[in-house]
Every structure is written in C-alpha cells, then in structure tokens.
XYZ file of C-alpha atoms in Angstrom:
580
model
C -24.287 1.982 53.814
C -27.899 2.876 54.502
C -29.452 2.977 57.942
C -32.817 1.247 58.159
C -35.763 2.575 60.185
C -34.941 0.344 63.169
C -31.322 1.574 63.192
C -32.430 5.199 63.213
C -34.891 4.494 66.041
C -32.143 2.938 68.198
C -29.809 5.885 67.648
C -32.511 8.510 68.284
C -33.664 6.684 71.428
C -30.130 6.825 72.801
C -29.850 10.547 72.012
C -33.129 11.205 73.823
C -32.060 9.172 76.873
C -28.783 11.092 77.086
C -30.544 14.450 76.838
C -33.152 13.390 79.380
C -30.456 12.453 81.901
C -28.793 15.845 81.438
C -32.099 17.665 81.934
C -33.132 15.606 84.990
C -29.903 16.218 86.927
C -29.312 19.769 85.672
C -30.974 21.548 88.609
C -28.892 19.788 91.246
C -25.691 19.916 89.159
C -26.042 23.651 88.577
C -26.312 24.446 92.305
C -22.591 25.230 92.597
C -19.257 24.400 90.960
C -18.586 21.536 93.402
C -21.834 19.856 92.358
C -21.103 20.533 88.694
C -17.591 19.046 88.797
C -17.668 16.555 91.714
C -21.354 15.563 92.094
C -21.336 16.488 95.768
C -18.562 13.958 96.568
C -21.040 11.129 97.257
C -20.665 8.808 94.269
C -20.415 4.992 94.716
C -17.440 2.994 93.456
C -19.333 1.027 90.801
C -20.685 4.143 89.075
C -17.281 5.850 89.170
C -15.461 2.711 87.978
C -17.815 2.174 85.047
C -17.465 5.855 84.127
C -13.670 5.537 84.041
C -13.949 2.525 81.727
C -16.548 4.225 79.533
C -14.359 7.311 79.197
C -11.374 5.290 77.983
C -13.703 3.454 75.563
C -13.466 6.296 73.059
C -14.589 6.156 69.445
C -10.907 5.990 68.465
C -9.986 3.158 70.885
C -11.305 0.227 68.773
C -9.637 1.823 65.744
C -6.331 2.112 67.597
C -6.414 -1.492 68.845
C -7.401 -2.895 65.431
C -4.620 -0.842 63.833
C -2.039 -2.149 66.324
C -3.145 -5.733 65.684
C -2.830 -5.327 61.915
C 0.597 -3.698 62.153
C 2.283 -5.648 64.964
C -0.075 -8.481 65.868
C -1.910 -8.965 69.158
C 1.348 -8.340 71.025
C 1.396 -4.803 69.623
C -1.079 -3.925 72.373
C 1.725 -4.005 74.946
C 2.255 -0.315 74.157
C -0.868 0.305 76.268
C -1.184 -2.954 78.229
C 1.978 -1.896 80.088
C 0.042 0.988 81.640
C -1.713 -1.557 83.885
C 1.281 -1.209 86.215
C 0.601 2.531 86.448
C -3.058 1.875 87.182
C -2.351 -0.633 89.934
C 0.131 1.766 91.498
C -2.706 4.283 91.736
C -5.061 1.671 93.226
C -2.871 0.567 96.109
C -0.741 3.639 96.857
C -2.552 6.795 95.729
C -6.357 6.433 95.516
C -6.861 6.900 99.265
C -4.460 9.850 99.313
C -6.321 11.677 96.538
C -9.697 11.286 98.246
C -8.212 12.262 101.606
C -6.837 15.514 100.161
C -10.338 16.994 99.817
C -9.328 19.191 96.866
C -11.574 19.981 93.883
C -9.131 19.229 91.046
C -5.790 17.464 90.996
C -4.129 20.767 89.989
C -5.168 22.250 93.334
C -2.628 19.765 94.715
C 0.177 22.115 93.640
C -0.664 24.830 96.156
C -1.372 22.229 98.814
C 1.989 20.488 98.364
C 4.210 23.422 97.281
C 4.640 27.018 98.412
C 5.346 30.363 96.772
C 4.577 32.052 93.474
C 6.127 29.195 91.508
C 3.426 26.844 92.880
C 0.697 29.266 91.802
C 2.284 29.646 88.366
C 2.506 25.858 87.960
C -1.155 25.443 88.856
C -2.322 28.161 86.455
C -0.067 27.133 83.588
C -1.018 23.461 83.757
C -4.682 24.432 83.903
C -4.318 25.794 80.371
C -1.614 23.380 79.199
C -3.475 20.229 80.273
C -7.057 21.401 80.561
C -7.120 23.155 77.198
C -4.152 22.359 74.896
C -3.552 18.712 75.821
C -7.251 18.111 76.235
C -8.015 19.431 72.754
C -5.375 17.122 71.237
C -7.018 14.110 72.902
C -10.521 15.155 71.866
C -9.203 15.807 68.352
C -8.164 12.147 68.030
C -11.645 11.070 69.167
C -13.216 13.394 66.589
C -10.900 11.932 63.926
C -12.251 8.459 64.672
C -15.812 9.782 64.420
C -15.001 11.288 61.000
C -13.652 7.971 59.715
C -16.592 6.006 61.067
C -19.105 8.476 59.654
C -17.537 8.476 56.208
C -16.858 4.760 55.898
C -20.232 3.610 57.177
C -22.575 6.325 55.890
C -20.672 8.554 53.495
C -21.047 11.546 55.822
C -18.714 14.491 55.405
C -16.442 15.338 58.330
C -18.491 18.442 59.143
C -21.784 16.525 59.134
C -20.467 13.785 61.410
C -19.009 16.178 63.971
C -22.069 18.443 63.945
C -24.475 15.621 64.753
C -22.220 13.973 67.343
C -21.102 17.160 69.084
C -24.435 18.917 69.555
C -25.998 16.174 71.704
C -22.752 15.627 73.642
C -22.430 19.317 74.390
C -26.083 19.575 75.377
C -26.084 17.006 78.185
C -22.534 17.935 79.275
C -23.538 21.579 79.668
C -26.723 20.673 81.528
C -25.823 17.746 83.758
C -22.284 18.370 84.974
C -20.286 15.403 86.264
C -23.357 13.592 87.631
C -24.991 13.682 84.204
C -21.760 12.400 82.684
C -21.500 9.542 85.226
C -25.079 8.325 84.767
C -24.901 8.611 80.978
C -21.537 6.806 81.031
C -23.200 3.868 82.782
C -25.824 3.549 80.042
C -23.257 4.152 77.320
C -20.880 1.479 78.618
C -23.564 -1.214 78.612
C -24.576 -0.313 75.051
C -20.948 -0.129 73.908
C -20.003 -3.540 75.318
C -23.127 -5.277 74.017
C -22.601 -3.690 70.609
C -18.913 -4.615 70.299
C -19.402 -8.227 71.487
C -22.443 -8.813 69.268
C -20.656 -7.282 66.273
C -17.661 -9.545 66.855
C -19.921 -12.604 67.021
C -21.611 -11.643 63.741
C -18.335 -10.895 61.931
C -16.904 -14.269 62.948
C -19.963 -15.836 61.279
C -19.332 -14.125 57.926
C -18.607 -16.599 55.078
C -15.223 -14.949 54.502
C -14.214 -15.589 58.147
C -16.131 -18.825 58.838
C -15.689 -18.994 62.605
C -12.964 -18.566 65.193
C -11.204 -21.816 64.312
C -10.805 -20.773 60.689
C -9.751 -17.256 61.688
C -6.791 -18.353 63.829
C -5.551 -20.804 61.175
C -5.791 -18.397 58.248
C -2.363 -17.587 56.686
C -2.971 -13.828 57.020
C -3.649 -14.185 60.743
C -1.393 -16.949 62.073
C 1.646 -14.696 62.473
C -0.379 -12.114 64.406
C -1.708 -14.223 67.283
C 1.182 -14.249 69.760
C 0.608 -12.463 73.058
C 4.297 -11.580 73.239
C 6.443 -10.158 70.431
C 9.138 -11.976 68.493
C 12.211 -11.513 70.684
C 14.496 -12.121 67.707
C 13.226 -8.864 66.183
C 15.057 -6.263 68.279
C 13.141 -3.183 67.130
C 9.762 -4.827 67.629
C 10.744 -6.339 70.982
C 12.047 -2.994 72.281
C 9.269 -0.871 70.808
C 6.191 -2.805 71.851
C 7.314 -4.732 74.931
C 10.637 -4.005 76.669
C 10.398 -0.196 76.678
C 6.669 -0.056 77.602
C 7.028 -2.627 80.407
C 10.426 -1.445 81.709
C 10.377 2.324 81.112
C 7.176 3.772 79.716
C 4.671 2.896 82.464
C 6.482 4.729 85.271
C 8.162 7.498 83.300
C 5.478 8.922 81.007
C 2.304 10.883 81.636
C -0.687 9.670 79.607
C -4.360 10.584 80.184
C -6.122 7.804 82.066
C -2.785 6.236 83.046
C -1.057 9.015 84.947
C 1.668 7.791 87.342
C 0.274 8.428 90.797
C -3.153 9.246 89.397
C -4.430 12.489 87.917
C -6.759 14.013 85.337
C -10.250 12.582 85.021
C -9.209 9.500 87.066
C -8.391 11.810 89.988
C -11.653 13.680 89.380
C -13.585 10.427 89.867
C -11.605 9.554 92.993
C -12.291 13.005 94.430
C -16.022 12.557 93.715
C -16.206 9.248 95.639
C -18.161 8.826 98.892
C -15.012 7.928 100.787
C -11.521 6.483 100.435
C -12.748 2.887 100.074
C -15.090 3.788 97.237
C -12.279 5.706 95.519
C -9.968 2.683 95.742
C -12.524 0.101 94.603
C -13.499 2.342 91.682
C -9.943 2.478 90.320
C -9.457 -1.266 90.901
C -12.605 -2.081 88.923
C -11.520 0.316 86.173
C -8.172 -1.435 85.728
C -9.761 -4.882 85.675
C -12.397 -3.931 83.093
C -10.161 -1.692 80.988
C -7.307 -4.141 80.500
C -8.846 -7.601 80.927
C -12.543 -7.526 80.011
C -12.829 -5.114 77.114
C -10.075 -5.469 74.465
C -10.762 -8.872 72.902
C -13.736 -7.972 70.668
C -11.621 -5.245 69.049
C -8.636 -7.581 68.719
C -10.719 -10.249 66.999
C -12.229 -7.744 64.560
C -8.721 -6.452 63.819
C -7.576 -10.015 63.058
C -10.653 -10.685 60.906
C -9.975 -7.538 58.891
C -6.679 -9.077 57.724
C -8.685 -11.656 55.774
C -11.086 -9.235 54.080
C -8.694 -6.263 53.832
C -5.194 -7.790 53.876
C -3.394 -4.494 53.187
C -3.906 -0.745 52.860
C -4.380 -1.052 49.113
C -7.460 -3.215 49.628
C -8.878 -0.626 52.030
C -8.231 2.118 49.475
C -10.038 0.117 46.772
C -13.005 -0.501 49.096
C -13.355 3.191 49.920
C -12.272 5.131 46.815
C -13.964 8.375 47.886
C -12.166 8.609 51.207
C -9.290 11.077 51.508
C -6.069 9.019 50.947
C -4.576 10.513 54.121
C -7.221 8.606 56.115
C -6.311 5.215 54.609
C -4.444 3.773 57.589
C -4.634 0.488 59.488
C -6.985 2.048 62.048
C -9.600 2.363 59.286
C -10.069 -1.413 59.396
C -12.432 -1.402 62.377
C -15.161 0.818 60.876
C -14.596 -0.928 57.523
C -15.504 -4.284 59.090
C -18.662 -2.845 60.608
C -20.080 -2.174 57.144
C -20.936 -5.900 56.965
C -23.453 -5.702 59.826
C -27.217 -6.139 59.193
C -30.042 -3.745 60.104
C -30.797 -3.610 63.822
C -27.352 -4.788 64.834
C -25.895 -1.979 62.747
C -28.021 0.528 64.661
C -26.880 -0.902 67.986
C -23.204 -0.865 66.978
C -23.442 2.664 65.582
C -25.104 3.663 68.844
C -22.268 1.988 70.780
C -19.693 3.988 68.800
C -21.687 7.185 69.274
C -21.873 6.322 72.984
C -18.111 5.815 73.106
C -17.566 9.180 71.420
C -19.993 10.972 73.728
C -18.637 9.376 76.895
C -15.051 10.379 76.211
C -15.835 13.850 74.915
C -18.237 14.675 77.763
C -15.665 13.607 80.372
C -12.891 15.626 78.774
C -15.137 18.658 78.454
C -16.162 18.513 82.119
C -12.630 17.729 83.328
C -10.991 20.392 81.144
C -13.482 23.065 82.132
C -12.919 22.218 85.826
C -9.281 23.207 85.321
C -10.229 26.390 83.471
C -12.689 27.441 86.177
C -11.135 26.211 89.438
C -7.437 26.542 88.634
C -7.334 29.532 86.299
C -10.457 31.715 86.237
C -11.421 31.587 89.928
C -7.787 31.466 91.059
C -6.257 34.231 88.942
C -8.887 36.149 86.932
C -11.829 36.587 89.293
C -11.084 35.430 92.826
C -14.498 36.640 94.000
C -16.425 34.873 91.270
C -19.898 33.694 92.257
C -20.941 30.089 91.766
C -23.140 31.173 88.882
C -20.214 32.927 87.173
C -18.046 29.847 87.604
C -20.627 27.569 85.984
C -21.203 29.990 83.088
C -17.435 30.239 82.504
C -17.142 26.468 82.613
C -19.904 26.019 80.065
C -18.413 28.599 77.711
C -15.025 26.872 77.936
C -16.691 23.557 77.029
C -18.140 25.026 73.838
C -14.798 26.562 72.861
C -12.856 23.329 73.477
C -15.368 21.292 71.466
C -15.033 23.632 68.482
C -11.223 23.646 68.621
C -11.035 19.842 68.957
C -13.286 19.423 65.923
C -11.058 21.784 63.916
C -7.896 19.910 64.972
C -9.343 16.582 63.810
C -9.205 17.845 60.222
C -5.382 17.910 60.292
C -4.789 14.618 62.148
C -4.427 11.432 60.099
C -4.154 8.416 62.412
C -4.926 7.599 66.055
C -1.483 5.999 66.561
C 0.252 9.270 65.584
C -1.583 11.189 68.303
C -0.888 8.387 70.810
C 2.856 8.561 70.088
C 2.847 12.383 70.262
C 1.144 12.418 73.680
C 3.557 9.777 74.999
C 6.524 11.870 73.842
C 5.195 15.089 75.387
C 4.687 13.366 78.744
C 7.932 11.363 78.737
C 10.246 11.743 81.718
C 7.798 13.347 84.138
C 6.152 10.180 85.459
C 8.694 9.359 88.172
C 8.311 12.863 89.560
C 4.538 12.404 89.911
C 5.117 9.120 91.745
C 7.680 10.549 94.181
C 6.237 14.000 94.932
C 3.852 12.640 97.583
C 6.719 11.146 99.584
C 9.953 12.966 98.690
C 9.594 16.490 100.035
C 12.725 17.732 98.293
C 10.711 17.939 95.041
C 9.458 21.489 94.443
C 7.582 23.461 91.753
C 10.755 24.052 89.765
C 11.210 20.284 89.505
C 7.840 20.010 87.775
C 8.313 23.112 85.623
C 11.655 21.732 84.429
C 10.229 18.287 83.672
C 7.331 19.792 81.735
C 9.501 22.215 79.739
C 12.306 19.785 78.865
C 9.933 16.960 77.930
C 7.881 19.218 75.661
C 11.003 20.683 74.041
C 12.406 17.232 73.330
C 9.084 16.113 71.836
C 9.110 19.152 69.528
C 12.699 18.458 68.452
C 11.880 14.823 67.682
C 8.810 15.918 65.727
C 10.920 18.337 63.677
C 13.573 15.660 63.137
C 11.034 13.234 61.660
C 8.999 15.805 59.730
C 9.053 15.440 55.940
C 7.102 18.684 55.509
C 9.948 20.755 56.999
C 12.570 19.089 54.823
C 14.715 18.137 57.835
C 13.974 14.427 57.916
C 16.429 12.772 60.348
C 18.965 15.605 60.002
C 19.004 16.551 63.694
C 19.361 13.147 65.381
C 19.465 10.661 62.534
C 16.753 8.070 62.060
C 15.246 7.073 65.392
C 12.588 4.522 66.305
C 9.705 5.653 68.550
C 11.068 3.652 71.477
C 14.498 5.239 71.081
C 12.961 8.702 71.207
C 11.018 7.795 74.368
C 14.158 6.492 76.110
C 16.228 9.540 75.145
C 13.460 11.901 76.263
C 12.972 10.062 79.574
C 16.717 10.088 80.284
C 17.286 13.782 79.475
C 14.100 14.971 81.196
C 14.773 12.908 84.331
C 18.354 14.168 84.616
C 17.122 17.736 84.136
C 14.400 17.730 86.802
C 16.532 15.776 89.307
C 19.369 18.285 88.866
C 17.026 21.232 89.386
C 15.521 19.514 92.438
C 18.906 19.374 94.163
C 19.909 22.883 93.084
C 16.754 24.622 94.305
C 15.153 24.961 97.726
C 12.297 22.728 98.776
C 8.958 24.290 99.722
C 8.735 25.971 103.125
C 8.454 23.630 106.079
C 5.036 24.898 107.181
C 3.509 23.982 103.824
C 5.147 20.551 103.931
C 3.971 19.953 107.515
C 0.400 20.960 106.653
C 0.449 18.674 103.610
C 1.764 15.746 105.625
C -0.838 16.265 108.346
C -3.698 16.435 105.831
C -2.607 13.394 103.805
C -0.879 11.064 106.265
C -1.935 12.386 109.664
C 0.057 10.714 112.415
C 0.849 7.693 110.235
C 4.165 7.119 108.548
C 4.284 7.914 104.830
C 5.076 4.234 104.345
C 2.302 2.804 106.536
C 1.384 -0.754 105.403
C 3.890 -0.398 102.560
C 4.600 -4.134 102.425
C 0.894 -4.983 102.088
C 0.383 -2.340 99.415
C 3.356 -3.684 97.453
C 1.972 -7.220 97.652
C -1.475 -5.958 96.612
C 0.104 -4.169 93.645
C 1.882 -7.353 92.509
C -1.229 -9.496 92.949
C -3.328 -6.947 91.074
C -0.955 -6.825 88.122
C -0.593 -10.608 87.975
C -4.329 -11.154 88.338
C -5.434 -8.779 85.588
C -2.790 -10.002 83.134
C -3.815 -13.592 83.933
C -7.451 -12.831 83.101
C -6.460 -10.971 79.923
C -4.318 -13.852 78.679
C -6.800 -16.504 79.865
C -9.471 -14.942 77.655
C -7.114 -14.995 74.683
C -6.035 -18.575 75.211
C -9.634 -19.773 75.592
C -10.570 -17.973 72.371
C -7.616 -19.624 70.636
C -8.891 -23.016 71.824
C -5.960 -23.591 74.205
C -8.224 -24.664 77.059
C -5.702 -26.057 79.550
C -3.560 -22.937 79.509
C -6.658 -20.731 79.601
C -8.168 -22.431 82.645
C -4.767 -22.499 84.352
C -4.534 -18.726 83.961
C -8.066 -18.370 85.342
C -6.946 -20.245 88.477
C -4.093 -17.746 88.882
C -6.570 -14.860 88.496
C -8.848 -16.342 91.181
C -5.887 -16.879 93.527
C -4.704 -13.274 93.087
C -8.226 -11.945 93.630
C -8.580 -14.030 96.787
C -5.293 -12.651 98.103
C -6.424 -9.046 97.595
C -9.803 -9.707 99.254
C -8.067 -11.378 102.218
C -5.864 -8.282 102.729
C -8.604 -5.708 102.043
C -8.548 -4.259 105.585
C -4.844 -3.513 105.222
C -5.220 -2.234 101.643
C -8.477 -0.287 101.614
C-alpha cells in the first residue's frame, strides 16, 4: 500500500508536534528527577486519566482485541474485561492511599511498609525485574504489533518500522519526562480515537461488508456476537469467563490492572495534584478503557471474518509475510489496507500515536525504577539530580533497543498476554491485603514472586514443542487450568511463609499507618467504598453492553442498560464526599 502526499503530511505533522512538546517542556522536566518522573505532583485528573487510557491503547491492543474476536467471538474479551473489577478496587480503596503516601515510585512503598534488609532487597530486585525485564517484554509485544502493521500496510521490514517509530518516541521521552508524555498522550488519544472510529465507519461501508445490519447477519459473524460465552462449552466458559471473573482479576498482576494499583497507574496517581484528582483520574480511566474504546476494534475484528474468514486467506493476501506472523491478530492491520488516502494517513498516525504513547510511558516508568529504586538507592546514594536524569535517559535507550530485539522472536500478542498473566498469577491477593494486614512481610512477596515465576517457567517448558517435552510434565493443560494451578500453589506458598516468618518491626508499621491512615481506622467508610465499587463495576459494564446492544440494533435492551449506567453514575456522584 502506498502512502499519498496528504498521508505523509499528516504523519510528519504529528511527529513534529510530539517533538515540539518534548522540547517545550524539557527545561522544566530536566530540573530534577521528581519533575522528570512526577511532573512536580500538580497534574489534573483529566490529563492523568487520558494518559492512562492512551498508554493502554497500544499498537498491539487493536490487534489483540480483533484476534480474540476472531478466535472466541466478542465474549472472548472477558479475559481482559474482567480486570475492570481490579480497576474499580483501585479507584475506591487505593487511589487516595497511593497519593497520600508521598513516595516517588510504587516500589518505594516496600521500605515504607516493610523493615530490614529483605525490604531493601525486594525494592532493588523488583526495580530490575519489573522496570527492566517485565517492561521489555511488554514493550516487545508493542514493537511486534508495529512490525506487523508496517509490513502489512507498507511492506516495511521489521528494522525499518522500528527505526522510524522508535527514534521519535525516544526523542520526546528523553527530553520531556513525564509531563511531555502526559501532554503528548492527550494529543495522541484524540487522534487515536478519531482514527479508529472513522476507520470503522469506512470499513462498514465497504461493498464486501455493506453496513452494520449485513455484518451482524452474515454467516461468518452470527456465531461471534454474543457478549457472554456458550456455557455448554466448558473449556470456553472456564477460559474466557469463569476464571477471569472469579479468579484472575484479584489473583494476578498485570500491567495497567495491578490489584491495589501499581506501575504506571500508580505513577499517575502519585503525580496528581491531590487525592481527589488521583481518584477521579483512575475512575475516568476505567470508564474510558473498558466502556468507550473497545467497540471500533471489535467491529473491525468481526468484519475481518467476512473478508479473511481464516488464517489461510490471510496467508494468501500477504504471501511475503513471515508465516510465523500469520495469526488472528494480523486481521486488524489487514483490514486497514482498504482505507483511502487521507483517512489512511490519519489511521496510520493513530497507530503510530498508540505505539508512541505506550512506549514512552513504559520508558519513563521503567527508568524511574532504575534510577529511584536501584541506582540512587544502591549504586550511588549521593547521586546528583543531573546524574539521576542522565542515568534514566541511558536506561531508556537500552530498554528501547532490547524491546525491539525481543519483538523479532515473539509471534502473537495473545502469547505475550498469556505469559504475563502466568508470571503474575497468585500474587494479586497479597498486593490487595498488604495495606491492611500487617502480618504480610517482605518474605511473603519474595515467595509469591519466586513461586509464581517458577510455575510459569514450568508450564512454558511443559507446552514447548521446541524442547521436545510437550505435555510430559503435567499433561495437556488449558490456559485457564494453568492459571488456577499457579494461583493455588503460589497463594498457599506465600500465606505459609507469612505465618512462619516475623512481621516487620512495630515502629515501621506504626509509621506506615500514621502516614497512610492517620488517626482514622483502616476501614474508614468501608461500606461506602464497597457500594461505590459495586456501582462502578455495574455502571461501566452497563455502558459497555449498552453500546454493543445499540450497535446490534437491540434498542430496548440498549437504552435499558443506559438507564442502569446513569443510575449507577448518579449514586457515585451522590456519595462523592464519602468516596473521594
């Protein structure tokens, strides 16, 4: 596919805007490490909330959603829709606590909550484990999506695609710090949403699709429309609904949906003006992320079943693409090849924006761990602010290079998603309870991290065809079975260690309690927070399903669900003084 002059102008204009933002805010962001990583802690909720949404709108996200729809239907999205419960838990129970802590990164929490050398070890180890290793895996999946999009739409090689996309992203990330990322995220999100909605509208108008009414009645699509899985199919029901909604959301650690908050979500909360802005930011993020954004990708995934009904048809359409890349998640960029000049430029810009938003956030977040929780804590305790910023920038460059290299060995976004879920399985409950149950100590977390990772490695070996041990260790297991086994073993392990080891010293616990809860009970307004959580979950799911039903032409059900959404929203607003 060839880009016309207008397409190139749109893309170049976006690149220039992104660079300009980085340059404009660079002086203030480079003042000290707090400005570089937290923007002076004075950011408003709407800018932080949009940034959270933009970050989770990665280049691989539309591919992942379209791939899930093709494989398991619309209901296949429950594997990530279930994380709404995690997000709402953060909104009503943890957002205020994070902002109140006054720390620079969420890993600094460890030496605030725990005592001794084990707390210091945990902080330093997770700085590298999460900030570098885990972070590179996530960025590698985003780079993989960029490779597929670049090849399918323009015939670019993997190296060419990543070179173009990475240089601009690195440039404004290195210059602007978190403030540059936040402002650019705001622009990127608007472009990304306009691009995805307009592209969906155009694709529905293609002669092969012939409108929404024809799409939902097409034989290839009819069996994929249900919002809930077929409960007569045990494996599907367990894998994409029961386990995610009953186990996965509270038990697994996943970036952007950490139980109790964490990662770049915590970074945004810590950068907020105050506790109210932190809370409203996370609430807006959950509403936009789960209810407002997914349907354009879902519709394009459904439409792809008409034009590319199977993997063989995708392989025929793109004969020069490496066969290892021919997966269901290829369908999204494949459908975009039908777009005309102008719209193509906008959509390409939206995908570039999605790539840049996610990568820039992960670079800034990861380097904050490297600098604040490893370099300045263990390597150079007397490091100047200038040394910290230089170290952070060098770590960004290194992580970008390693993520790009990893993307060459990954094959599908869903594989990386499953791997990350497995690695984080079993530790979620610990992250929820550690704020309130003071028996939990560093060894609890070290155990959870070690056992969960070990189990994930064993499951990977068990299912690996390359090692010649396929299913020899545990027999053939479904993904949901592996998650449940991992959660059970990891939870038993860390709970056992918790009761066998001493809790942190009382002075540390008292100081933590005073800083976070003050003179209030740990369970202050618990009943209102619980009600807010339930209303939030019900409201967002109602809006998500209302949109789907209205698109399907089921107007009465759709408007009924909108009434429920309005009622839930009204309830939260009425209780806002108790909640926020």
